[in-house]
Amino acid sequence: MIVWSGWGILVLVFVVAAFFGDVSLVSFVAGAMGHGTPDAPPLIARLVGFLPWIGAAAAAWFMGRKVNTKTEKVLIDPETNEPVTLRTGGGHSFFFIPMQYWAFIFLVIGVSVFIALAEPSAL
């Protein structure tokens, strides 16, 4: 079950795009360089594969900051002549985590994938 509110579902789009971008770039760069094994691509391929995770983190951060910015507008009720505060914005989350904070999770995932692809002897 996937739980989201508002535009929080975009987090899923960002993570899927980052995953496929990572796999595609690592495979392409490792193949173009002609060395490394499928289980342990060269360092430059792993570094290039980290870029989609940075992009997903940036997208989640800036989009989350934009859609979760709360604004208040004070209006006057014409019947009672009393001020009424109208609040808009906020509430865009994925699995109860606000959208912009997924940026940090994406970076942790990217670093984890980077380390997981290293040669066992390099660790």
Short mmCIF file of N, CA and C in Angstrom, two decimals:
data_model
loop_
_atom_site.label_atom_id
_atom_site.label_comp_id
_atom_site.label_asym_id
_atom_site.label_seq_id
_atom_site.Cartn_x
_atom_site.Cartn_y
_atom_site.Cartn_z
N MET A 1 0.84 -1.17 0.00
CA MET A 1 0.00 0.00 0.00
C MET A 1 0.89 1.24 0.00
N ILE A 2 0.60 2.15 -0.88
CA ILE A 2 1.36 3.39 -0.99
C ILE A 2 0.53 4.52 -0.39
N VAL A 3 1.13 5.27 0.51
CA VAL A 3 0.43 6.35 1.20
C VAL A 3 1.05 7.68 0.78
N TRP A 4 0.23 8.57 0.25
CA TRP A 4 0.72 9.90 -0.11
C TRP A 4 -0.41 10.90 0.04
N SER A 5 -0.05 12.16 0.06
CA SER A 5 -1.04 13.22 0.06
C SER A 5 -0.55 14.32 -0.88
N GLY A 6 -1.48 14.92 -1.57
CA GLY A 6 -1.15 15.99 -2.51
C GLY A 6 -0.22 15.51 -3.61
N TRP A 7 0.81 16.30 -3.85
CA TRP A 7 1.79 15.99 -4.89
C TRP A 7 2.89 15.05 -4.40
N GLY A 8 2.73 14.46 -3.25
CA GLY A 8 3.74 13.56 -2.69
C GLY A 8 4.01 12.34 -3.55
N ILE A 9 3.09 11.97 -4.42
CA ILE A 9 3.30 10.82 -5.30
C ILE A 9 4.46 11.06 -6.26
N LEU A 10 4.84 12.32 -6.47
CA LEU A 10 5.99 12.61 -7.33
C LEU A 10 7.28 12.02 -6.77
N VAL A 11 7.34 11.78 -5.48
CA VAL A 11 8.51 11.14 -4.88
C VAL A 11 8.75 9.78 -5.53
N LEU A 12 7.68 9.04 -5.77
CA LEU A 12 7.79 7.74 -6.43
C LEU A 12 8.32 7.89 -7.85
N VAL A 13 7.86 8.91 -8.55
CA VAL A 13 8.36 9.18 -9.91
C VAL A 13 9.85 9.50 -9.87
N PHE A 14 10.26 10.32 -8.91
CA PHE A 14 11.67 10.70 -8.80
C PHE A 14 12.56 9.49 -8.50
N VAL A 15 12.12 8.61 -7.60
CA VAL A 15 12.96 7.47 -7.23
C VAL A 15 13.04 6.45 -8.37
N VAL A 16 11.95 6.26 -9.10
CA VAL A 16 11.99 5.34 -10.25
C VAL A 16 12.91 5.89 -11.33
N ALA A 17 12.80 7.20 -11.60
CA ALA A 17 13.67 7.82 -12.60
C ALA A 17 15.14 7.73 -12.19
N ALA A 18 15.42 7.96 -10.91
CA ALA A 18 16.81 7.88 -10.44
C ALA A 18 17.34 6.46 -10.53
N PHE A 19 16.52 5.49 -10.19
CA PHE A 19 16.97 4.09 -10.25
C PHE A 19 17.31 3.69 -11.69
N PHE A 20 16.39 3.97 -12.61
CA PHE A 20 16.65 3.58 -14.00
C PHE A 20 17.78 4.41 -14.61
N GLY A 21 17.89 5.67 -14.21
CA GLY A 21 19.01 6.48 -14.67
C GLY A 21 20.34 5.95 -14.16
N ASP A 22 20.36 5.54 -12.92
CA ASP A 22 21.57 4.96 -12.32
C ASP A 22 21.98 3.70 -13.06
N VAL A 23 21.05 2.78 -13.23
CA VAL A 23 21.36 1.51 -13.90
C VAL A 23 21.82 1.76 -15.33
N SER A 24 21.12 2.64 -16.04
CA SER A 24 21.47 2.91 -17.44
C SER A 24 22.85 3.55 -17.57
N LEU A 25 23.12 4.56 -16.75
CA LEU A 25 24.40 5.25 -16.85
C LEU A 25 25.57 4.36 -16.44
N VAL A 26 25.41 3.59 -15.37
CA VAL A 26 26.49 2.70 -14.94
C VAL A 26 26.77 1.67 -16.02
N SER A 27 25.73 1.09 -16.59
CA SER A 27 25.92 0.08 -17.65
C SER A 27 26.58 0.70 -18.88
N PHE A 28 26.12 1.89 -19.26
CA PHE A 28 26.67 2.54 -20.45
C PHE A 28 28.14 2.91 -20.27
N VAL A 29 28.45 3.56 -19.16
CA VAL A 29 29.83 4.01 -18.93
C VAL A 29 30.76 2.82 -18.73
N ALA A 30 30.33 1.81 -17.98
CA ALA A 30 31.18 0.63 -17.78
C ALA A 30 31.40 -0.10 -19.09
N GLY A 31 30.38 -0.18 -19.93
CA GLY A 31 30.52 -0.82 -21.24
C GLY A 31 31.41 -0.02 -22.16
N ALA A 32 31.30 1.30 -22.13
CA ALA A 32 32.12 2.15 -22.99
C ALA A 32 33.58 2.10 -22.57
N MET A 33 33.83 1.94 -21.28
CA MET A 33 35.21 1.88 -20.81
C MET A 33 35.83 0.51 -21.08
N GLY A 34 34.99 -0.51 -21.20
CA GLY A 34 35.48 -1.83 -21.56
C GLY A 34 36.19 -2.58 -20.45
N HIS A 35 36.05 -2.15 -19.22
CA HIS A 35 36.64 -2.93 -18.14
C HIS A 35 35.73 -2.87 -16.92
N GLY A 36 36.06 -3.66 -15.95
CA GLY A 36 35.18 -3.83 -14.81
C GLY A 36 34.29 -5.04 -15.05
N THR A 37 33.67 -5.50 -14.01
CA THR A 37 32.76 -6.63 -14.14
C THR A 37 31.35 -6.14 -13.89
N PRO A 38 30.34 -6.91 -14.30
CA PRO A 38 28.96 -6.46 -14.03
C PRO A 38 28.68 -6.28 -12.54
N ASP A 39 29.38 -7.06 -11.71
CA ASP A 39 29.16 -6.94 -10.27
C ASP A 39 29.96 -5.80 -9.65
N ALA A 40 31.03 -5.37 -10.29
CA ALA A 40 31.88 -4.31 -9.75
C ALA A 40 32.34 -3.40 -10.88
N PRO A 41 31.50 -2.43 -11.29
CA PRO A 41 31.90 -1.51 -12.35
C PRO A 41 33.02 -0.58 -11.86
N PRO A 42 33.74 0.06 -12.80
CA PRO A 42 34.82 0.96 -12.39
C PRO A 42 34.30 2.18 -11.62
N LEU A 43 35.21 2.83 -10.94
CA LEU A 43 34.86 3.96 -10.08
C LEU A 43 34.15 5.07 -10.85
N ILE A 44 34.63 5.42 -12.04
CA ILE A 44 34.01 6.52 -12.79
C ILE A 44 32.57 6.18 -13.15
N ALA A 45 32.29 4.91 -13.45
CA ALA A 45 30.91 4.50 -13.77
C ALA A 45 30.02 4.64 -12.54
N ARG A 46 30.55 4.29 -11.38
CA ARG A 46 29.77 4.42 -10.15
C ARG A 46 29.53 5.89 -9.81
N LEU A 47 30.54 6.75 -10.07
CA LEU A 47 30.36 8.18 -9.82
C LEU A 47 29.30 8.78 -10.74
N VAL A 48 29.33 8.39 -12.02
CA VAL A 48 28.32 8.87 -12.97
C VAL A 48 26.95 8.34 -12.58
N GLY A 49 26.89 7.12 -12.07
CA GLY A 49 25.63 6.54 -11.63
C GLY A 49 25.03 7.24 -10.42
N PHE A 50 25.84 7.98 -9.68
CA PHE A 50 25.35 8.72 -8.52
C PHE A 50 24.61 10.00 -8.94
N LEU A 51 24.87 10.49 -10.15
CA LEU A 51 24.26 11.74 -10.62
C LEU A 51 22.73 11.72 -10.64
N PRO A 52 22.07 10.64 -11.10
CA PRO A 52 20.60 10.65 -11.06
C PRO A 52 20.03 10.77 -9.65
N TRP A 53 20.74 10.24 -8.67
CA TRP A 53 20.27 10.36 -7.29
C TRP A 53 20.38 11.81 -6.81
N ILE A 54 21.43 12.50 -7.25
CA ILE A 54 21.56 13.92 -6.92
C ILE A 54 20.43 14.71 -7.59
N GLY A 55 20.14 14.37 -8.84
CA GLY A 55 19.04 15.03 -9.55
C GLY A 55 17.69 14.79 -8.89
N ALA A 56 17.45 13.56 -8.47
CA ALA A 56 16.19 13.23 -7.79
C ALA A 56 16.09 13.97 -6.46
N ALA A 57 17.22 14.06 -5.75
CA ALA A 57 17.23 14.78 -4.47
C ALA A 57 16.94 16.26 -4.69
N ALA A 58 17.55 16.84 -5.71
CA ALA A 58 17.31 18.26 -6.01
C ALA A 58 15.85 18.48 -6.41
N ALA A 59 15.31 17.60 -7.23
CA ALA A 59 13.92 17.74 -7.66
C ALA A 59 12.97 17.62 -6.47
N ALA A 60 13.21 16.66 -5.59
CA ALA A 60 12.35 16.48 -4.42
C ALA A 60 12.46 17.67 -3.48
N TRP A 61 13.67 18.18 -3.28
CA TRP A 61 13.87 19.31 -2.37
C TRP A 61 13.17 20.56 -2.88
N PHE A 62 13.46 20.95 -4.12
CA PHE A 62 12.90 22.20 -4.63
C PHE A 62 11.39 22.10 -4.87
N MET A 63 10.93 20.98 -5.38
CA MET A 63 9.48 20.81 -5.59
C MET A 63 8.76 20.76 -4.24
N GLY A 64 9.34 20.03 -3.29
CA GLY A 64 8.73 19.96 -1.96
C GLY A 64 8.69 21.30 -1.26
N ARG A 65 9.77 22.06 -1.38
CA ARG A 65 9.79 23.40 -0.77
C ARG A 65 8.74 24.31 -1.40
N LYS A 66 8.56 24.17 -2.71
CA LYS A 66 7.59 25.01 -3.41
C LYS A 66 6.16 24.67 -3.01
N VAL A 67 5.81 23.38 -3.05
CA VAL A 67 4.42 23.00 -2.80
C VAL A 67 4.07 22.97 -1.31
N ASN A 68 5.06 22.86 -0.44
CA ASN A 68 4.77 22.82 1.00
C ASN A 68 4.94 24.17 1.68
N THR A 69 5.13 25.22 0.91
CA THR A 69 5.22 26.56 1.49
C THR A 69 3.81 27.01 1.88
N LYS A 70 3.64 27.32 3.13
CA LYS A 70 2.33 27.74 3.62
C LYS A 70 2.20 29.25 3.50
N THR A 71 1.05 29.68 3.03
CA THR A 71 0.77 31.12 2.92
C THR A 71 -0.49 31.43 3.71
N GLU A 72 -0.51 32.62 4.26
CA GLU A 72 -1.68 33.08 4.99
C GLU A 72 -2.15 34.39 4.38
N LYS A 73 -3.46 34.50 4.24
CA LYS A 73 -4.04 35.72 3.69
C LYS A 73 -5.20 36.11 4.61
N VAL A 74 -5.19 37.34 5.08
CA VAL A 74 -6.23 37.81 5.97
C VAL A 74 -7.31 38.50 5.13
N LEU A 75 -8.53 38.01 5.25
CA LEU A 75 -9.68 38.57 4.54
C LEU A 75 -10.68 39.09 5.56
N ILE A 76 -11.54 39.98 5.12
CA ILE A 76 -12.58 40.52 5.98
C ILE A 76 -13.91 39.88 5.59
N ASP A 77 -14.58 39.27 6.57
CA ASP A 77 -15.89 38.67 6.32
C ASP A 77 -16.90 39.81 6.14
N PRO A 78 -17.60 39.86 4.98
CA PRO A 78 -18.51 40.98 4.73
C PRO A 78 -19.72 41.00 5.66
N GLU A 79 -20.13 39.86 6.20
CA GLU A 79 -21.30 39.83 7.07
C GLU A 79 -20.99 40.31 8.48
N THR A 80 -19.81 39.91 9.00
CA THR A 80 -19.49 40.24 10.39
C THR A 80 -18.41 41.31 10.51
N ASN A 81 -17.75 41.65 9.40
CA ASN A 81 -16.63 42.61 9.39
C ASN A 81 -15.49 42.18 10.30
N GLU A 82 -15.34 40.87 10.48
CA GLU A 82 -14.23 40.34 11.28
C GLU A 82 -13.19 39.74 10.35
N PRO A 83 -11.91 39.81 10.76
CA PRO A 83 -10.87 39.21 9.91
C PRO A 83 -10.94 37.68 9.94
N VAL A 84 -10.71 37.09 8.79
CA VAL A 84 -10.67 35.64 8.64
C VAL A 84 -9.35 35.30 7.97
N THR A 85 -8.61 34.36 8.54
CA THR A 85 -7.32 33.96 7.98
C THR A 85 -7.51 32.77 7.07
N LEU A 86 -7.06 32.91 5.82
CA LEU A 86 -7.12 31.84 4.83
C LEU A 86 -5.72 31.26 4.68
N ARG A 87 -5.58 29.98 5.03
CA ARG A 87 -4.27 29.32 4.96
C ARG A 87 -4.27 28.34 3.79
N THR A 88 -3.22 28.42 2.97
CA THR A 88 -3.08 27.50 1.83
C THR A 88 -1.67 26.93 1.82
N GLY A 89 -1.52 25.81 1.11
CA GLY A 89 -0.20 25.18 0.96
C GLY A 89 0.05 24.14 2.02
N GLY A 90 1.07 23.34 1.77
CA GLY A 90 1.48 22.32 2.72
C GLY A 90 0.71 21.02 2.54
N GLY A 91 1.16 20.00 3.24
CA GLY A 91 0.47 18.73 3.24
C GLY A 91 0.83 17.79 2.11
N HIS A 92 1.91 18.03 1.40
CA HIS A 92 2.32 17.14 0.31
C HIS A 92 3.40 16.20 0.85
N SER A 93 3.01 14.93 1.05
CA SER A 93 3.93 13.98 1.67
C SER A 93 3.82 12.62 1.01
N PHE A 94 4.83 11.79 1.27
CA PHE A 94 4.87 10.42 0.79
C PHE A 94 5.26 9.56 1.98
N PHE A 95 4.42 8.62 2.34
CA PHE A 95 4.60 7.81 3.55
C PHE A 95 4.81 8.70 4.77
N PHE A 96 4.01 9.74 4.87
CA PHE A 96 3.96 10.66 6.00
C PHE A 96 5.24 11.49 6.18
N ILE A 97 6.12 11.46 5.20
CA ILE A 97 7.33 12.28 5.23
C ILE A 97 7.14 13.41 4.23
N PRO A 98 7.26 14.68 4.65
CA PRO A 98 7.10 15.78 3.70
C PRO A 98 8.03 15.62 2.50
N MET A 99 7.54 16.04 1.37
CA MET A 99 8.21 15.79 0.09
C MET A 99 9.66 16.26 0.07
N GLN A 100 9.96 17.43 0.62
CA GLN A 100 11.32 17.96 0.52
C GLN A 100 12.33 17.14 1.31
N TYR A 101 11.89 16.45 2.35
CA TYR A 101 12.82 15.67 3.16
C TYR A 101 13.22 14.35 2.52
N TRP A 102 12.52 13.95 1.47
CA TRP A 102 12.93 12.78 0.71
C TRP A 102 14.25 13.02 0.00
N ALA A 103 14.65 14.26 -0.17
CA ALA A 103 15.94 14.56 -0.81
C ALA A 103 17.08 13.90 -0.04
N PHE A 104 17.04 13.95 1.27
CA PHE A 104 18.10 13.35 2.08
C PHE A 104 18.07 11.83 1.98
N ILE A 105 16.88 11.27 1.90
CA ILE A 105 16.76 9.82 1.75
C ILE A 105 17.31 9.38 0.40
N PHE A 106 17.05 10.17 -0.65
CA PHE A 106 17.59 9.84 -1.98
C PHE A 106 19.12 9.86 -1.96
N LEU A 107 19.71 10.81 -1.27
CA LEU A 107 21.17 10.86 -1.20
C LEU A 107 21.73 9.65 -0.45
N VAL A 108 21.06 9.23 0.60
CA VAL A 108 21.50 8.04 1.33
C VAL A 108 21.38 6.80 0.44
N ILE A 109 20.29 6.70 -0.31
CA ILE A 109 20.14 5.57 -1.24
C ILE A 109 21.24 5.59 -2.28
N GLY A 110 21.53 6.77 -2.84
CA GLY A 110 22.58 6.88 -3.85
C GLY A 110 23.95 6.48 -3.32
N VAL A 111 24.28 6.92 -2.12
CA VAL A 111 25.56 6.54 -1.51
C VAL A 111 25.59 5.03 -1.23
N SER A 112 24.46 4.49 -0.80
CA SER A 112 24.40 3.04 -0.54
C SER A 112 24.61 2.24 -1.81
N VAL A 113 24.01 2.67 -2.91
CA VAL A 113 24.20 1.97 -4.19
C VAL A 113 25.65 2.12 -4.64
N PHE A 114 26.22 3.31 -4.46
CA PHE A 114 27.62 3.55 -4.83
C PHE A 114 28.54 2.58 -4.08
N ILE A 115 28.32 2.42 -2.79
CA ILE A 115 29.15 1.53 -1.98
C ILE A 115 28.88 0.06 -2.33
N ALA A 116 27.62 -0.27 -2.58
CA ALA A 116 27.26 -1.66 -2.87
C ALA A 116 27.88 -2.14 -4.18
N LEU A 117 28.13 -1.23 -5.13
CA LEU A 117 28.71 -1.61 -6.41
C LEU A 117 30.24 -1.70 -6.37
N ALA A 118 30.84 -1.36 -5.25
CA ALA A 118 32.30 -1.40 -5.15
C ALA A 118 32.80 -2.84 -5.15
N GLU A 119 34.03 -2.99 -5.58
CA GLU A 119 34.65 -4.32 -5.53
C GLU A 119 34.80 -4.73 -4.07
N PRO A 120 34.55 -5.98 -3.76
CA PRO A 120 34.69 -6.42 -2.36
C PRO A 120 36.08 -6.18 -1.79
N SER A 121 37.11 -6.26 -2.63
CA SER A 121 38.47 -6.04 -2.13
C SER A 121 38.72 -4.57 -1.81
N ALA A 122 37.93 -3.66 -2.42
CA ALA A 122 38.12 -2.23 -2.18
C ALA A 122 37.54 -1.80 -0.84
N LEU A 123 36.67 -2.60 -0.28
CA LEU A 123 36.07 -2.25 1.00
C LEU A 123 36.95 -2.78 2.08
#
